[in-house]
Tab-separated table of C-alpha atoms in Angstrom:
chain	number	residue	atom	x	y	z
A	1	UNK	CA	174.868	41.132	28.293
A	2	UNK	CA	177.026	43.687	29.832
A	3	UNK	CA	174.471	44.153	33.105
A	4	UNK	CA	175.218	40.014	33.412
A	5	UNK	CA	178.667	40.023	33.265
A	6	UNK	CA	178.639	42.480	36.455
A	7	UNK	CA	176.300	40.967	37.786
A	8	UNK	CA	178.315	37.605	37.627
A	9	UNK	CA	181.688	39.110	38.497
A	10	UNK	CA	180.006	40.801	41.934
A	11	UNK	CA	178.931	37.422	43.085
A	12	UNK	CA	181.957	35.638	42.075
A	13	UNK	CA	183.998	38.045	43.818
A	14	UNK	CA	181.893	38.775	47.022
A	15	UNK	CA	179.079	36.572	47.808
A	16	UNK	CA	180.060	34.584	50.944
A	17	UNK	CA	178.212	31.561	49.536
A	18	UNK	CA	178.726	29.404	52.964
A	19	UNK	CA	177.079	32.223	54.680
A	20	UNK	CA	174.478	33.575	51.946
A	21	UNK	CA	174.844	37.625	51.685
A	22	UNK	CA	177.331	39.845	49.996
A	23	UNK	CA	181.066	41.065	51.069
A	24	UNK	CA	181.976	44.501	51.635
A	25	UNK	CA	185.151	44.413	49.477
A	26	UNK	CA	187.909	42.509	48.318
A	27	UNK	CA	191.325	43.168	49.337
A	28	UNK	CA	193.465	44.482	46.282
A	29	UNK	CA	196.711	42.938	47.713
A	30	UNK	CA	198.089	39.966	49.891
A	31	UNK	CA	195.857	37.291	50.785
A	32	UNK	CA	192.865	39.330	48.426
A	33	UNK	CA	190.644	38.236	51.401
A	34	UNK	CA	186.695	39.460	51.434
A	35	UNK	CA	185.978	41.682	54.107
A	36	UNK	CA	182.781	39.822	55.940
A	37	UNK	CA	181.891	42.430	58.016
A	38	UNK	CA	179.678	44.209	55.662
A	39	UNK	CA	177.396	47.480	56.201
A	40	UNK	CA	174.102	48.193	55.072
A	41	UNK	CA	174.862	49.574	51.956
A	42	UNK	CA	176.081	46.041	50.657
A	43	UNK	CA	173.382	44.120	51.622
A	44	UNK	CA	170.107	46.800	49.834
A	45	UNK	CA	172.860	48.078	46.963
A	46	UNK	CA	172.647	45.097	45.132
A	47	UNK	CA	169.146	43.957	45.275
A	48	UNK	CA	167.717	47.672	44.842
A	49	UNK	CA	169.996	47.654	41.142
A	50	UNK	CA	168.299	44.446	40.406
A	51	UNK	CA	171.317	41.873	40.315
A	52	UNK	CA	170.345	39.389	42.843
A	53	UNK	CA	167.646	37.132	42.499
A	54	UNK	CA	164.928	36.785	44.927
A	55	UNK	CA	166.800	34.052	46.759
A	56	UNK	CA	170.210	35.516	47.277
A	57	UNK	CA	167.996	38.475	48.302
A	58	UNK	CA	166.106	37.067	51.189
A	59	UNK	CA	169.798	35.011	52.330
A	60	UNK	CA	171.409	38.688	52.226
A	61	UNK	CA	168.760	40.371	53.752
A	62	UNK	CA	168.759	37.392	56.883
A	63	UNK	CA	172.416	38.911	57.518
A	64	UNK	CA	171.200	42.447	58.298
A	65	UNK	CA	169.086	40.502	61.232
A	66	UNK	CA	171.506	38.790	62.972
A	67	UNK	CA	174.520	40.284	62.220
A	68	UNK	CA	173.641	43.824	62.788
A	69	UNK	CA	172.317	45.760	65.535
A	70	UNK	CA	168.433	46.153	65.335
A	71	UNK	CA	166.470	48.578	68.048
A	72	UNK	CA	163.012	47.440	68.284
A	73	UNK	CA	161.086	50.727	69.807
A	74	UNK	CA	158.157	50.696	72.273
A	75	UNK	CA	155.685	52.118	70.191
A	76	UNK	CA	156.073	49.485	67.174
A	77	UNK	CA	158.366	48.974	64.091
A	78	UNK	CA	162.366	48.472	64.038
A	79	UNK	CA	165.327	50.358	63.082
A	80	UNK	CA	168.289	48.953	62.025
A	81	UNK	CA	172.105	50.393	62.610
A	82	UNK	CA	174.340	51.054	59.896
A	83	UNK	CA	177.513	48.739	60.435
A	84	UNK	CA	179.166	47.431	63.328
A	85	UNK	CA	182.118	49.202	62.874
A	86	UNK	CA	184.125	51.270	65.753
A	87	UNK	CA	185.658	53.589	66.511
A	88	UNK	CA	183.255	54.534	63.468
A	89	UNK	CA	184.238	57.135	61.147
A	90	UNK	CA	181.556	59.918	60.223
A	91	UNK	CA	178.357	58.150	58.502
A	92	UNK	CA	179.546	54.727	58.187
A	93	UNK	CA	178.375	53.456	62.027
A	94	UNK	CA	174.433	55.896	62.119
A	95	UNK	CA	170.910	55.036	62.903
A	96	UNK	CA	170.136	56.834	59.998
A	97	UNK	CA	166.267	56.338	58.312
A	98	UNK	CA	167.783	57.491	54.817
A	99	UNK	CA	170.019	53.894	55.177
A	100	UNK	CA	166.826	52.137	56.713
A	101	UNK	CA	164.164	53.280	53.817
A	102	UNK	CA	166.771	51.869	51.495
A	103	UNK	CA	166.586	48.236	53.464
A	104	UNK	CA	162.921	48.532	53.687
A	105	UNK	CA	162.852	48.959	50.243
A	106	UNK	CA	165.225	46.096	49.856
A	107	UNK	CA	162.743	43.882	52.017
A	108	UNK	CA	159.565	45.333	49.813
A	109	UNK	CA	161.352	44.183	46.471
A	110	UNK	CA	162.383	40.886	48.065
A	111	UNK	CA	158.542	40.050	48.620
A	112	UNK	CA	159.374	40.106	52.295
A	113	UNK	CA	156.049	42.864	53.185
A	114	UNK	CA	156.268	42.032	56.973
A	115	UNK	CA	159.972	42.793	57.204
A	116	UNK	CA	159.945	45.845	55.046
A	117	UNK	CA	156.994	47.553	56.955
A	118	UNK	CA	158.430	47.194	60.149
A	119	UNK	CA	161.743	49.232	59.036
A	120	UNK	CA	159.598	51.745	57.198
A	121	UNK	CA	157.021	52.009	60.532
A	122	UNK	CA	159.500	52.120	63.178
A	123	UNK	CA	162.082	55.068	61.499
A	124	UNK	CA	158.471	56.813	60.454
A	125	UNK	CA	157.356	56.715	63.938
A	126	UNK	CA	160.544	57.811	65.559
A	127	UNK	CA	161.224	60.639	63.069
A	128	UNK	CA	157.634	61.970	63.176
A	129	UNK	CA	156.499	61.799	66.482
A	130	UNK	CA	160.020	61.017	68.628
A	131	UNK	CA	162.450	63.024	67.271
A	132	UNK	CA	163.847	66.548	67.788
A	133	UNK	CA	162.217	68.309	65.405
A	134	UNK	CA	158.252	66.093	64.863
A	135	UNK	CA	156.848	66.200	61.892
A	136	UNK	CA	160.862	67.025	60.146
A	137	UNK	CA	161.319	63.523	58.324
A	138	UNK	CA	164.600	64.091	59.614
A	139	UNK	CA	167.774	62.732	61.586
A	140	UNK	CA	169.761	64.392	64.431
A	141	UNK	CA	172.885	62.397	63.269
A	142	UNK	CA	172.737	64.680	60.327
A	143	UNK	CA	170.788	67.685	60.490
A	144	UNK	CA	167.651	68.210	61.372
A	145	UNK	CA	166.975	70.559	58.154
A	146	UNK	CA	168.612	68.520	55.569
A	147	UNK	CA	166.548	66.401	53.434
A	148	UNK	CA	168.307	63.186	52.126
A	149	UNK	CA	165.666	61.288	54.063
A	150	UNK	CA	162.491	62.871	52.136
A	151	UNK	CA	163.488	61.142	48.637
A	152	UNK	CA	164.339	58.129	50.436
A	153	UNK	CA	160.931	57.584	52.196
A	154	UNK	CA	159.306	58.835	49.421
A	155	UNK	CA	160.644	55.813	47.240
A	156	UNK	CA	160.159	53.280	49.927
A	157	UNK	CA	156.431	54.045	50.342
A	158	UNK	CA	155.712	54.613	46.399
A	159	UNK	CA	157.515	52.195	44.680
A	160	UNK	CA	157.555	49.317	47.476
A	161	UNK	CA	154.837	49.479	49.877
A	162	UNK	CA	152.334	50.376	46.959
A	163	UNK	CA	154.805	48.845	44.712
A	164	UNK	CA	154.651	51.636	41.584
A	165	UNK	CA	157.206	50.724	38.974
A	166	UNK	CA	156.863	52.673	35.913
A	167	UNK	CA	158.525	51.903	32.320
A	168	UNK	CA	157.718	54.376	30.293
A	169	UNK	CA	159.810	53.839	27.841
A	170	UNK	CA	158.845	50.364	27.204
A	171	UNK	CA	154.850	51.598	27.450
A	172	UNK	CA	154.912	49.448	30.770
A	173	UNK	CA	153.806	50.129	34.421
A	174	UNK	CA	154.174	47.223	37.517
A	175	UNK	CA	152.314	47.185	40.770
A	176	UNK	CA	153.403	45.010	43.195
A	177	UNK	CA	152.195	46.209	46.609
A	178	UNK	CA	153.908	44.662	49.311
A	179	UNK	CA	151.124	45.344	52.222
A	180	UNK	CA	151.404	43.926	55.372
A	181	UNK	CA	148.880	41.109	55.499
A	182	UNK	CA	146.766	42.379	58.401
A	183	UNK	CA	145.682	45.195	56.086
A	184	UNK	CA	142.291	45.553	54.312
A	185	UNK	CA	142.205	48.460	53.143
A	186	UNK	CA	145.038	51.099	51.426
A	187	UNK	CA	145.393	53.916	49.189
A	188	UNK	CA	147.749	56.538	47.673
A	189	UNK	CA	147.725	59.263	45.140
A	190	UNK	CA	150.514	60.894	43.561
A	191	UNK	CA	150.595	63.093	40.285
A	192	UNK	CA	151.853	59.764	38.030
A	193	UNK	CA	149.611	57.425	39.978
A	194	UNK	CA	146.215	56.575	41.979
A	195	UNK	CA	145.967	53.168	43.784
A	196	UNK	CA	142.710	52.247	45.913
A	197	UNK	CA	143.045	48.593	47.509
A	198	UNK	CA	140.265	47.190	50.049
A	199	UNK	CA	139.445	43.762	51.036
A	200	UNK	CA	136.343	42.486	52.428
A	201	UNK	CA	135.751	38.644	53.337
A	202	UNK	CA	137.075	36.422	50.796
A	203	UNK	CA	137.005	39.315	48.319
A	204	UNK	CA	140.093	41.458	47.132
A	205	UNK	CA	139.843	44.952	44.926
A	206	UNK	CA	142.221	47.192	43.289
A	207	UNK	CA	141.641	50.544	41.498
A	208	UNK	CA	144.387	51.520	39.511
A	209	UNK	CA	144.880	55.303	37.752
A	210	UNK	CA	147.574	56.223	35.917
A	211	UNK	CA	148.649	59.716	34.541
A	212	UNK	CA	149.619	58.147	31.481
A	213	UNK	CA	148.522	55.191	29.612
A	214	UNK	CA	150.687	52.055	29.965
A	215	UNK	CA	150.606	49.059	29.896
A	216	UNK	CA	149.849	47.697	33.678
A	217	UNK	CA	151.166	44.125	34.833
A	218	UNK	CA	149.924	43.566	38.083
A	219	UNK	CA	151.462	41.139	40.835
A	220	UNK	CA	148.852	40.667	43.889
A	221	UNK	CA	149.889	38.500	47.004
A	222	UNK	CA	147.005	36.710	48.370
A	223	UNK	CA	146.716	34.369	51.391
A	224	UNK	CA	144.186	31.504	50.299
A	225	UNK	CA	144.463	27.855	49.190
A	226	UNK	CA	142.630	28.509	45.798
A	227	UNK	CA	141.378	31.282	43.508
A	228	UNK	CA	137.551	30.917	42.406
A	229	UNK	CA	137.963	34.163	39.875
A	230	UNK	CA	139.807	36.881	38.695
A	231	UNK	CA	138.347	40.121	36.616
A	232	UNK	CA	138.751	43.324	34.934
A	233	UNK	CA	136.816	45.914	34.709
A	234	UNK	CA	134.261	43.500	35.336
A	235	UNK	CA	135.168	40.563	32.771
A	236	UNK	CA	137.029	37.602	33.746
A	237	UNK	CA	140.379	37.505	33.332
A	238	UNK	CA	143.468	35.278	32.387
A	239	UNK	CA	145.936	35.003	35.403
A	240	UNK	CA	148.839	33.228	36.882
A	241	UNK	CA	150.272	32.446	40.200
A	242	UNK	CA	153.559	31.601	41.559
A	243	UNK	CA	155.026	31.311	45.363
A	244	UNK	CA	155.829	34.476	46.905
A	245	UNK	CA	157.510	34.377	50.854
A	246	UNK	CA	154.091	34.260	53.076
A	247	UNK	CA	151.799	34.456	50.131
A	248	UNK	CA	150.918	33.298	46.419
A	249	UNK	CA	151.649	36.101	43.966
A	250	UNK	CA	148.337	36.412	41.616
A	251	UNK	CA	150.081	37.667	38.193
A	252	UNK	CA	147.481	39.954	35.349
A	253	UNK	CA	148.548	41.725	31.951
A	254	UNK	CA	146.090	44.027	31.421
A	255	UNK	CA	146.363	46.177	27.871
A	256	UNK	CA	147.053	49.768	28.040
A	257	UNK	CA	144.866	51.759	29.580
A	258	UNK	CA	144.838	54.765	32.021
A	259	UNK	CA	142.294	53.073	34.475
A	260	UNK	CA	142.066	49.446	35.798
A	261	UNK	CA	139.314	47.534	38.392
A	262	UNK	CA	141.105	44.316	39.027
A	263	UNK	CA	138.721	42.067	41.854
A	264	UNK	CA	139.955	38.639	43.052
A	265	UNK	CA	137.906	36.387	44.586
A	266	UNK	CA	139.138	34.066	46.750
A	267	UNK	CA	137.866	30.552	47.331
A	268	UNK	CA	139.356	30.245	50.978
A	269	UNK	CA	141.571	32.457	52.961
A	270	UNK	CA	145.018	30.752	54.676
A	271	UNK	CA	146.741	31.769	58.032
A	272	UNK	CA	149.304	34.111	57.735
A	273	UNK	CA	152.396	32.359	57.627
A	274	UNK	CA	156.026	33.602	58.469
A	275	UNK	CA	159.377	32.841	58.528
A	276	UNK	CA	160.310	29.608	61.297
A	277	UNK	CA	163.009	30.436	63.658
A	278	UNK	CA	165.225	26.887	64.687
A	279	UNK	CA	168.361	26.287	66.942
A	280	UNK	CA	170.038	23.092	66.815
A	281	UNK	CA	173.914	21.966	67.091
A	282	UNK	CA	176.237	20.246	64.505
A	283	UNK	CA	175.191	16.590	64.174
A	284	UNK	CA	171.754	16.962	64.919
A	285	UNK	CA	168.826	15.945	63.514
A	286	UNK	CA	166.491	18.153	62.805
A	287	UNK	CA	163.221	17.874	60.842
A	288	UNK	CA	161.544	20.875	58.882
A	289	UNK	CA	157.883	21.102	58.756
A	290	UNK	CA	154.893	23.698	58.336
A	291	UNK	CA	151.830	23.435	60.185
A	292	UNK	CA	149.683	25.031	57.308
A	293	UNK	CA	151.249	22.900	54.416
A	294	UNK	CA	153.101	20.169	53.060
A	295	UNK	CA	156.806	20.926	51.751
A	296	UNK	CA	157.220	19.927	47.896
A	297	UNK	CA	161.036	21.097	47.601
A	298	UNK	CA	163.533	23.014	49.514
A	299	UNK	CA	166.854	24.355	48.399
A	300	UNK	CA	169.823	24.271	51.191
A	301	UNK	CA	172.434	27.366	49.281
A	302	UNK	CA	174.762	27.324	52.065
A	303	UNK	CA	174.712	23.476	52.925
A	304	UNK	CA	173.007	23.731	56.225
A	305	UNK	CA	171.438	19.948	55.878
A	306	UNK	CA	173.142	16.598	55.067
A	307	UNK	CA	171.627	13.226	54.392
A	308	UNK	CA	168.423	15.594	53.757
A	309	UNK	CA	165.638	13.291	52.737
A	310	UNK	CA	161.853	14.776	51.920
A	311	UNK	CA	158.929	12.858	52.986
A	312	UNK	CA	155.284	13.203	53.653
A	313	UNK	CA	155.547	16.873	53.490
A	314	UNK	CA	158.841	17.175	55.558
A	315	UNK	CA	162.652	17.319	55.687
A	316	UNK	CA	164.331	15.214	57.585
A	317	UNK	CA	168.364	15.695	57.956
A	318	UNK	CA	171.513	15.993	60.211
A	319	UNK	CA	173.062	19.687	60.845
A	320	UNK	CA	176.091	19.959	59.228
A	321	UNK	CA	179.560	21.326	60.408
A	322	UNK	CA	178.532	25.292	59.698
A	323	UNK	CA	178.077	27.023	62.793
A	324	UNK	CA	176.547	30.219	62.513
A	325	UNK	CA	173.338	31.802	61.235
A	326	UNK	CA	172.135	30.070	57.889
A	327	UNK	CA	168.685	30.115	56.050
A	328	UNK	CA	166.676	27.021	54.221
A	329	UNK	CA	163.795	28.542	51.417
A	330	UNK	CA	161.142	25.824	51.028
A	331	UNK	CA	157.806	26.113	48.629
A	332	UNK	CA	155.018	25.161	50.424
A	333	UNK	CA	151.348	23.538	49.044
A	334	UNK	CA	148.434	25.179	50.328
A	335	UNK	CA	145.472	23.962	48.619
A	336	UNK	CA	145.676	24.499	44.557
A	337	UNK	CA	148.751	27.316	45.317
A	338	UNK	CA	151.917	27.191	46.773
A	339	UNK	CA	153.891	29.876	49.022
A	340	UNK	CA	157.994	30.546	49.618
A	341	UNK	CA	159.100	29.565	53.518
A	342	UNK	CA	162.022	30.759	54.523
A	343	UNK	CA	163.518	28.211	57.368
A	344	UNK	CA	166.377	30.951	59.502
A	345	UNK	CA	168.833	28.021	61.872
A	346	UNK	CA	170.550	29.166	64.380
A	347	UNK	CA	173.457	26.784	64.405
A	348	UNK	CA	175.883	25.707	67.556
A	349	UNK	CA	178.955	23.902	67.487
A	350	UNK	CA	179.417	23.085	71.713
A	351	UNK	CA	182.358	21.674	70.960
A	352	UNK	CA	183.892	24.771	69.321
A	353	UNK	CA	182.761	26.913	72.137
């Protein structure tokens, strides 16, 4: 009860609902404005802690794209800068990994895989391989011997690319891997936890060890239009599925145990689908649609669309008076599952300008 009233107080008093992501502060005085220029650390803070859902957290994470400063490096992967605050004091205005692990993470919990990997691969690269001291995991911004970074990375590749997320104390462990989806194959091994994935054709495994017995609850993303069987340890097995953002997430409870073989078998693979970039000015029409699917619903949070109609699989609408950089989340049929689409619109107001 308590963890909801915070978490309805923050978004009463610092989501920028026309604008979907959260404020950096309020002003205690005067006009009590909300300061829109946030930094990184209110856009992963909240989503990391659990208190937005996965909506406001793709809408928030959308800021961090356009409103920040992103360097995308030659030899793959992003980083992302801090704020865009100057002159910036000490640590508030850094390319710092510690800052981008914590986004990645933010991305991996968000279901966004693609997004998160790219954060995690390009400050990996550049720390390892291009930085002043190779191999340090490591920033020159703050040291090349002090390691705030190593915990950070640490997290980001355990408990979101592999997605670990133990419970002990309710006798229950998650795994949620958020891979990227041209992987087939992936493993880790920690002292708390083993995970083995490898995909071959139309077929999907996971070996699961843990140090402890738990119960495991296991949410898989797939890419297909239909699931022809699910099993454990080599018995079928009850599942469920819901939309995830470029995927279908395949839910399983499995009892506890220390060691799990979960195999899905997919009846046909789907594309790879990502978020659809659109520019278009105030009082245009404009008409969503995805090539690999029909859209069922959509949900507009900041009001991008009026006289919105859906039809045949598509939304049809005017752009409304918001100029700026907005987001649309639609669920998408694919076969006998469905997927999240995010819809990022780019919107100009000629007029204005």
């Amino acid at each position: 009860a308590q963890a909801e009233k915070i978490r309805a107080a923050l978004l009463d008093t610092l989501w920028i609902a026309h604008k979907g992501y959260m404020g950096q502060y309020k002003e205690q005085g005067g006009h009590q404005r909300v300061h829109e220029d946030s930094w990184l650390g209110a856009i992963f803070l909240p989503i990391e802690t659990g208190l937005l859902d996965l909506e406001h957290a793709a809408q928030s994470l959308y800021y961090t794209e356009w409103a920040l400063q992103r360097v995308f490096l030659p030899f793959g992967g992003n980083r992302c800068w801090m704020s865009n605050w100057v002159p910036a004091p000490w640590s508030t205005r850094e390319l710092h990994p510690g800052d981008d692990y914590a986004l990645a993470l933010a991305y991996f919990r968000a279901g966004l895989a693609e997004e998160g990997w790219d954060l995690l691969k390009g400050n990996y690269l550049a720390s390892m391989y291009r930085g002043v001291v190779p191999g340090g995991l490591a920033s020159a911004h703050c040291g090349t011997d002090f390691s705030d970074i190593l915990s950070m990375f640490c997290r980001v590749v355990v408990e979101g690319l592999f997605g670990y997320q133990p419970d002990y104390p309710a006798g229950k462990v998650r795994i949620a891997p958020q891979f990227p989806a041209a992987w087939d194959k992936g493993s880790i091994k920690t002292p708390d936890v083993e995970i083995h994935f490898h995909s071959e054709g139309e077929t999907m495994e996971w070996n699961v060890t843990l140090a402890r017995e738990a119960r495991i609850q296991l949410d898989l993303p797939v890419r297909a239009t239909a699931i022809s069987k699910v099993e454990v340890n080599g018995t079928p097995a009850q599942w469920s599925a819901r939309s995830g953002f470029g995927c279908s997430i395949v839910r399983i409870e499995v009892d506890a145990c220390q060691k799990v073989i979960v195999r899905v078998e997919l009846e046909s693979i789907a594309a790879v689908n990502h978020a659809i970039s659109l520019t278009g000015d105030v009082g245009q029409s404009v008409r969503l649609t995805c090539d690999t699917g029909a859209i069922t619903e959509f949900h507009d949070p900041q009001s991008v669309l009026t006289n919105a109609s859906l039809t045949d699989g598509r939304v049809d609408a005017q752009i409304a008076h918001h100029a700026g950089y907005h987001s649309i989340i639609a669920t998408i049929a694919i076969g006998e599952l469905t997927q999240l689409r995010m819809f990022k619109i780019h919107i100009c107001d000629p007029d204005a300008e």
